[in-house]
CSV table of C-alpha atoms in Angstrom, one decimal:
chain,number,residue,atom,x,y,z
A,1,MET,CA,82.6,78.8,78.4
A,2,ALA,CA,82.6,79.0,74.6
A,3,GLY,CA,84.8,76.7,72.6
A,4,GLU,CA,88.3,77.5,71.4
A,5,SER,CA,87.3,77.8,67.7
A,6,ILE,CA,87.0,81.3,66.5
A,7,PRO,CA,87.4,82.8,63.0
A,8,ILE,CA,90.1,85.3,63.8
A,9,VAL,CA,92.8,85.3,61.1
A,10,CYS,CA,96.1,85.4,62.8
A,11,ALA,CA,99.4,86.2,61.2
A,12,PRO,CA,102.1,83.6,61.1
A,13,SER,CA,104.7,83.3,63.9
A,14,ALA,CA,107.0,86.3,64.3
A,15,PRO,CA,110.5,86.1,62.8
A,16,LEU,CA,113.2,85.7,65.4
A,17,TYR,CA,114.5,89.2,65.0
A,18,SER,CA,111.2,90.7,66.2
A,19,ARG,CA,110.6,88.4,69.2
A,20,MET,CA,109.6,90.1,72.4
A,21,ARG,CA,108.8,89.0,76.0
A,22,ILE,CA,105.3,90.3,76.5
A,23,VAL,CA,103.3,90.6,79.7
A,24,SER,CA,99.6,91.3,79.5
A,25,LEU,CA,97.8,93.0,82.4
A,26,LEU,CA,94.2,92.4,81.3
A,27,PRO,CA,92.3,89.6,79.6
A,28,SER,CA,91.4,91.6,76.5
A,29,ALA,CA,95.0,92.5,75.9
A,30,THR,CA,95.9,88.8,76.2
A,31,GLU,CA,93.3,88.1,73.5
A,32,ILE,CA,94.7,90.9,71.3
A,33,VAL,CA,98.2,89.6,71.6
A,34,CYS,CA,97.0,86.0,70.7
A,35,ALA,CA,94.9,87.3,67.8
A,36,LEU,CA,98.1,88.9,66.4
A,37,GLY,CA,99.9,85.5,66.4
A,38,LEU,CA,102.1,86.5,69.3
A,39,GLN,CA,100.9,84.0,71.9
A,40,ASP,CA,104.3,82.3,72.0
A,41,GLN,CA,105.8,85.6,73.1
A,42,LEU,CA,103.6,86.0,76.1
A,43,VAL,CA,105.5,85.3,79.3
A,44,GLY,CA,103.0,86.5,81.9
A,45,VAL,CA,99.3,87.3,82.2
A,46,THR,CA,96.7,88.2,84.9
A,47,HIS,CA,94.9,85.9,87.3
A,48,GLU,CA,91.8,86.6,85.2
A,49,CYS,CA,93.2,85.7,81.7
A,50,ASP,CA,91.6,82.5,80.5
A,51,TRP,CA,91.3,82.7,76.8
A,52,PRO,CA,92.6,81.0,74.7
A,53,ALA,CA,92.9,78.2,77.3
A,54,ALA,CA,96.6,77.8,76.8
A,55,VAL,CA,97.3,81.1,78.5
A,56,THR,CA,96.1,79.8,81.8
A,57,ARG,CA,99.4,77.9,82.1
A,58,LEU,CA,101.4,81.1,82.1
A,59,PRO,CA,102.7,82.8,85.2
A,60,LYS,CA,100.1,85.1,86.9
A,61,VAL,CA,101.5,88.5,87.7
A,62,THR,CA,98.5,90.0,89.4
A,63,ARG,CA,96.2,89.2,92.3
A,64,SER,CA,92.9,90.6,93.6
A,65,SER,CA,91.9,91.7,97.0
A,66,ILE,CA,88.2,91.0,96.3
A,67,PRO,CA,87.2,87.8,98.1
A,68,HIS,CA,86.5,84.9,95.7
A,69,ASP,CA,83.0,84.3,97.2
A,70,ALA,CA,82.0,88.0,97.5
A,71,GLY,CA,78.4,88.7,96.5
A,72,SER,CA,77.6,91.3,93.9
A,73,GLY,CA,76.5,93.9,96.5
A,74,GLN,CA,79.7,93.4,98.4
A,75,ILE,CA,81.8,93.7,95.3
A,76,ASP,CA,80.0,97.0,94.4
A,77,THR,CA,80.8,98.3,97.9
A,78,LEU,CA,84.4,97.4,97.6
A,79,VAL,CA,84.7,99.1,94.2
A,80,ARG,CA,83.0,102.3,95.5
A,81,ASP,CA,85.4,102.2,98.5
A,82,GLN,CA,88.3,101.9,96.2
A,83,LEU,CA,87.2,104.9,94.2
A,84,ARG,CA,86.8,106.9,97.4
A,85,THR,CA,90.0,105.9,99.1
A,86,GLN,CA,92.3,104.9,96.2
A,87,GLN,CA,93.0,101.5,97.8
A,88,ALA,CA,94.2,98.9,95.3
A,89,LEU,CA,91.8,96.1,94.3
A,90,TYR,CA,94.5,94.5,92.1
A,91,THR,CA,98.2,94.3,92.8
A,92,LEU,CA,101.3,93.3,90.9
A,93,ASP,CA,103.6,90.5,91.9
A,94,MET,CA,106.8,92.5,91.5
A,95,PRO,CA,109.4,89.7,92.1
A,96,LEU,CA,107.7,87.5,89.5
A,97,LEU,CA,107.4,90.4,87.1
A,98,GLU,CA,111.1,91.1,87.4
A,99,SER,CA,112.0,87.5,86.9
A,100,LEU,CA,110.0,87.4,83.6
A,101,ARG,CA,112.2,90.2,82.1
A,102,PRO,CA,109.4,91.7,79.9
A,103,ASP,CA,110.2,93.9,76.9
A,104,LEU,CA,106.6,95.0,76.5
A,105,ILE,CA,103.7,95.4,79.0
A,106,VAL,CA,100.2,95.8,77.7
A,107,THR,CA,97.8,97.4,80.2
A,108,GLN,CA,94.8,99.8,80.3
A,109,ALA,CA,93.9,103.2,81.5
A,110,LEU,CA,90.2,103.1,81.0
A,111,CYS,CA,89.1,101.8,84.4
A,112,ASP,CA,91.0,101.8,87.7
A,113,VAL,CA,88.7,99.2,89.2
A,114,CYS,CA,89.1,96.6,86.4
A,115,ALA,CA,92.9,96.1,86.5
A,116,VAL,CA,96.1,97.3,88.1
A,117,THR,CA,96.1,101.1,88.0
A,118,ASP,CA,98.1,102.9,85.4
A,119,ASP,CA,100.2,104.7,88.1
A,120,GLU,CA,101.3,101.3,89.6
A,121,VAL,CA,102.1,99.9,86.2
A,122,GLN,CA,104.2,102.9,85.1
A,123,ALA,CA,106.1,102.9,88.4
A,124,ALA,CA,106.7,99.1,88.1
A,125,ALA,CA,108.0,99.5,84.6
A,126,LYS,CA,110.5,102.1,85.7
A,127,SER,CA,111.8,99.9,88.4
A,128,LEU,CA,112.3,96.8,86.3
A,129,SER,CA,115.8,96.1,85.0
A,130,THR,CA,114.6,95.6,81.4
A,131,ARG,CA,112.8,99.0,81.4
A,132,PRO,CA,109.9,97.6,79.3
A,133,GLN,CA,107.8,99.6,77.0
A,134,VAL,CA,104.3,100.1,78.3
A,135,VAL,CA,101.3,100.2,76.0
A,136,ASN,CA,98.2,101.7,77.5
A,137,LEU,CA,94.8,100.7,75.9
A,138,ALA,CA,91.8,102.9,76.6
A,139,PRO,CA,89.1,102.1,74.0
A,140,ARG,CA,85.7,103.6,74.3
A,141,SER,CA,84.1,102.4,71.1
A,142,LEU,CA,84.3,99.4,68.8
A,143,GLY,CA,86.5,101.3,66.4
A,144,ASP,CA,88.8,102.1,69.3
A,145,VAL,CA,89.1,98.4,70.1
A,146,LEU,CA,90.1,97.7,66.5
A,147,ASP,CA,92.6,100.5,66.7
A,148,CYS,CA,94.1,98.8,69.8
A,149,LEU,CA,95.1,95.8,67.6
A,150,HIS,CA,97.1,98.1,65.4
A,151,LEU,CA,98.7,99.8,68.5
A,152,VAL,CA,99.8,96.5,70.0
A,153,ALA,CA,101.1,95.2,66.7
A,154,ARG,CA,103.2,98.3,66.3
A,155,ALA,CA,104.5,98.1,69.8
A,156,ALA,CA,105.5,94.5,69.3
A,157,GLY,CA,107.4,95.4,66.2
A,158,VAL,CA,105.1,93.6,63.8
A,159,PRO,CA,102.8,96.5,62.4
A,160,HIS,CA,101.7,94.4,59.4
A,161,ARG,CA,100.2,91.7,61.7
A,162,SER,CA,97.0,93.6,62.5
A,163,GLU,CA,95.9,94.5,59.0
A,164,GLN,CA,94.3,91.2,58.0
A,165,VAL,CA,93.0,90.5,61.5
A,166,VAL,CA,91.2,93.8,61.6
A,167,ALA,CA,90.0,93.5,58.1
A,168,ASN,CA,88.3,90.2,58.9
A,169,LEU,CA,86.8,91.6,62.1
A,170,ARG,CA,85.4,94.6,60.2
A,171,ALA,CA,83.9,92.2,57.5
A,172,ARG,CA,82.0,90.4,60.2
A,173,ILE,CA,80.8,93.6,61.8
A,174,ASP,CA,79.7,94.9,58.4
A,175,ALA,CA,77.8,91.7,57.7
A,176,VAL,CA,75.8,92.0,60.9
A,177,ALA,CA,75.1,95.7,60.2
A,178,ALA,CA,73.9,94.9,56.7
A,179,ARG,CA,71.5,92.3,58.0
A,180,SER,CA,70.2,94.6,60.8
A,181,ALA,CA,69.5,97.2,58.2
A,182,THR,CA,66.8,94.9,56.8
A,183,VAL,CA,64.8,94.5,60.0
A,184,ARG,CA,61.4,96.1,60.1
A,185,SER,CA,61.2,96.7,63.8
A,186,ARG,CA,64.1,97.3,66.3
A,187,PRO,CA,63.2,96.2,69.8
A,188,ARG,CA,63.7,98.6,72.7
A,189,VAL,CA,66.6,97.1,74.8
A,190,VAL,CA,68.1,97.6,78.2
A,191,LEU,CA,71.5,95.8,78.5
A,192,LEU,CA,72.5,95.5,82.1
A,193,GLU,CA,76.2,95.1,83.1
A,194,TRP,CA,75.4,94.5,86.8
A,195,LEU,CA,72.4,93.5,88.8
A,196,ASP,CA,73.1,94.4,92.5
A,197,PRO,CA,72.7,97.3,92.1
A,198,PRO,CA,71.7,97.5,88.4
A,199,PHE,CA,74.1,99.2,86.0
A,200,SER,CA,73.4,100.4,82.5
A,201,CYS,CA,75.8,99.4,79.7
A,202,GLY,CA,78.4,101.8,78.4
A,203,HIS,CA,81.4,102.6,76.2
A,204,TRP,CA,81.2,100.2,73.2
A,205,THR,CA,78.2,98.2,74.3
A,206,PRO,CA,75.4,100.6,73.1
A,207,GLU,CA,77.1,100.5,69.7
A,208,LEU,CA,76.9,96.7,69.7
A,209,VAL,CA,73.2,96.8,70.5
A,210,ASP,CA,72.6,99.2,67.6
A,211,LEU,CA,74.6,97.0,65.2
A,212,ALA,CA,72.6,94.0,66.4
A,213,GLY,CA,69.3,95.6,65.4
A,214,GLY,CA,68.2,97.0,68.8
A,215,VAL,CA,67.7,100.4,70.4
A,216,GLU,CA,69.6,100.8,73.7
A,217,LEU,CA,67.5,102.9,76.1
A,218,LEU,CA,69.7,103.6,79.1
A,219,GLY,CA,73.3,103.3,78.0
A,220,HIS,CA,75.1,105.8,75.9
A,221,ALA,CA,77.8,105.0,73.4
A,222,GLY,CA,81.3,106.2,74.4
A,223,GLU,CA,80.2,106.9,78.0
A,224,ALA,CA,80.8,104.9,81.2
A,225,SER,CA,78.1,102.7,82.6
A,226,ARG,CA,76.2,104.1,85.5
A,227,THR,CA,74.2,102.9,88.5
A,228,LEU,CA,70.5,102.6,87.9
A,229,ARG,CA,67.4,102.3,90.0
A,230,TRP,CA,64.9,99.6,89.0
A,231,SER,CA,62.3,102.3,88.6
A,232,GLU,CA,64.4,103.7,85.8
A,233,VAL,CA,64.4,100.4,84.0
A,234,GLU,CA,60.7,100.1,84.5
A,235,ALA,CA,60.2,103.7,83.2
A,236,ALA,CA,62.2,102.9,80.1
A,237,GLN,CA,59.7,100.1,79.2
A,238,PRO,CA,62.2,97.8,77.4
A,239,ALA,CA,60.7,95.1,75.2
A,240,ALA,CA,63.9,93.1,75.8
A,241,ILE,CA,66.4,93.0,78.6
A,242,VAL,CA,69.9,91.6,78.0
A,243,VAL,CA,72.0,90.6,81.1
A,244,ALA,CA,75.7,90.4,80.6
A,245,CYS,CA,77.3,91.0,84.0
A,246,CYS,CA,80.8,92.4,83.9
A,247,GLY,CA,83.3,89.6,84.8
A,248,PHE,CA,80.6,87.0,85.6
A,249,ASP,CA,80.0,83.7,83.7
A,250,LEU,CA,76.6,82.2,83.4
A,251,ALA,CA,76.7,80.2,86.6
A,252,ARG,CA,77.6,83.2,88.6
A,253,THR,CA,75.0,85.4,86.8
A,254,ARG,CA,72.4,82.8,87.6
A,255,GLN,CA,72.9,83.5,91.4
A,256,ASP,CA,72.0,87.2,91.0
A,257,LEU,CA,69.0,86.4,88.7
A,258,ILE,CA,67.6,84.0,91.3
A,259,ALA,CA,68.0,86.8,94.0
A,260,LEU,CA,66.1,89.2,91.7
A,261,GLU,CA,62.9,87.1,92.1
A,262,ALA,CA,62.5,89.0,95.4
A,263,VAL,CA,62.6,92.4,93.7
A,264,SER,CA,59.0,93.4,92.9
A,265,LEU,CA,59.9,95.9,90.2
A,266,TRP,CA,62.0,93.2,88.4
A,267,ARG,CA,59.1,90.8,88.4
A,268,ALA,CA,56.8,93.5,87.1
A,269,LEU,CA,58.9,94.4,84.0
A,270,THR,CA,57.2,93.7,80.7
A,271,ALA,CA,60.3,92.0,79.3
A,272,VAL,CA,60.5,89.7,82.3
A,273,ARG,CA,56.8,88.8,82.2
A,274,ASN,CA,57.1,88.2,78.4
A,275,ASP,CA,60.2,86.0,78.8
A,276,CYS,CA,62.3,88.4,76.8
A,277,VAL,CA,65.3,88.4,79.1
A,278,HIS,CA,68.5,87.2,77.3
A,279,VAL,CA,71.4,86.1,79.4
A,280,ILE,CA,75.0,86.1,78.0
A,281,ASP,CA,78.3,85.3,79.6
A,282,GLY,CA,79.6,88.8,80.4
A,283,SER,CA,83.0,87.6,81.4
A,284,GLN,CA,83.8,86.1,78.0
A,285,TYR,CA,81.8,88.6,76.0
A,286,PHE,CA,80.9,92.3,76.2
A,287,SER,CA,83.2,93.1,79.1
A,288,ARG,CA,86.4,92.4,77.2
A,289,PRO,CA,87.4,95.1,74.7
A,290,GLY,CA,89.2,92.8,72.3
A,291,PRO,CA,88.5,90.8,69.2
A,292,ARG,CA,85.7,88.8,70.8
A,293,LEU,CA,83.5,91.9,70.9
A,294,VAL,CA,82.6,90.8,67.4
A,295,ASP,CA,81.5,87.5,68.8
A,296,SER,CA,79.4,89.5,71.2
A,297,VAL,CA,77.5,91.4,68.6
A,298,GLU,CA,76.9,88.2,66.6
A,299,ILE,CA,75.4,86.5,69.7
A,300,LEU,CA,73.3,89.5,70.5
A,301,ALA,CA,72.1,89.9,67.0
A,302,HIS,CA,70.9,86.3,66.9
A,303,ALA,CA,69.1,86.8,70.3
A,304,LEU,CA,67.2,89.9,69.1
A,305,HIS,CA,66.5,88.7,65.5
A,306,PRO,CA,67.0,85.0,65.2
A,307,ASP,CA,65.3,84.8,61.8
A,308,VAL,CA,67.7,87.5,60.4
A,309,HIS,CA,71.0,86.7,62.0
A,310,PRO,CA,72.2,83.1,61.9
A,311,LEU,CA,74.4,82.2,64.9
A,312,PRO,CA,77.9,81.0,64.0
A,313,THR,CA,78.3,77.3,65.0
A,314,TYR,CA,81.3,78.0,67.2
A,315,LEU,CA,79.4,80.6,69.4
A,316,PRO,CA,77.0,79.9,72.3
A,317,ARG,CA,73.6,81.3,72.0
A,318,ALA,CA,72.1,83.7,74.6
A,319,LEU,CA,69.9,81.9,77.1
A,320,ASN,CA,66.5,83.1,78.2
A,321,LEU,CA,65.8,83.7,81.8
A,322,HIS,CA,63.8,80.5,82.4
A,323,GLU,CA,66.4,78.3,80.7
A,324,LEU,CA,69.1,79.6,83.0
A,325,GLN,CA,67.1,79.6,86.2
A,326,ASN,CA,65.8,76.1,85.6
A,327,ALA,CA,69.1,74.6,84.7
A,328,ALA,CA,70.1,71.9,87.1
A,329,ALA,CA,73.8,72.4,86.3
A,330,PRO,CA,74.3,76.0,85.0
A,331,ALA,CA,77.9,75.4,83.9
A,332,ALA,CA,76.7,72.8,81.4
A,333,VAL,CA,74.5,75.2,79.4
A,334,VAL,CA,77.2,77.4,78.1
């Protein structure tokens, strides 16, 4: 996992008159709240919230029905079953939520399999004695993500808080875009969000690939990721493959990459044979539509064009396939 240092400019602590009791129902919302300087007003988070590290000490108001040791194929089956039957993958701990007396709940309506469903959150809010305000985030682009910071700041009663934070994030994005404009050749890229089965990237991620100086071949900006066949990846003929599995750290991603050695089409891919597979912690980066998407584009830009894009010292570099597969202790290479 990356270190705690990150150049997000946060506003000073909120004055007492604007203090709220905030519950976050997704990791990216937790990171947005903290980037706005409101960490001391967080009273509850999800079981998946882990950044910044201090939030792991807060009460966990959600739980998952997905077994901790489930394989990627099993997780995919559970998710597809959920979409078909509407069975919940994530549930709220209502007694705990009531005891936290939230004034504001930040959740999402973008994906019913990534967090507690919007219907459950709305019903929960109506049943709570505090009748909290619910802010629903549904970003599909990088610009939408930045707008979410403004939305949360307004809901928390501190609309001025987001201005400098967003300005600094935009400056970093613009710096990457300006450097990428100077590259002579943009590699053909396939960024995979899942490996068993393979999934294309979607929503904001194709935009990040473009900003980083690559050409995404199978994912489309603003659209959801989709299931692929390995033959589609082969037909796209990517010069580089980026693996950033949704919700997986490097150690967990390594397990799926080792399993791919048995897939003949994977071994035959030009990017694999040329050692142009870049592996990034998808749990911490890319999957979370929050401030650290800017970290994600900086990591990716350095991976695709190391001579053009310097890697900030506080960020981990992408690993190539052999580095990750040969690591004796994968958790130590982050």
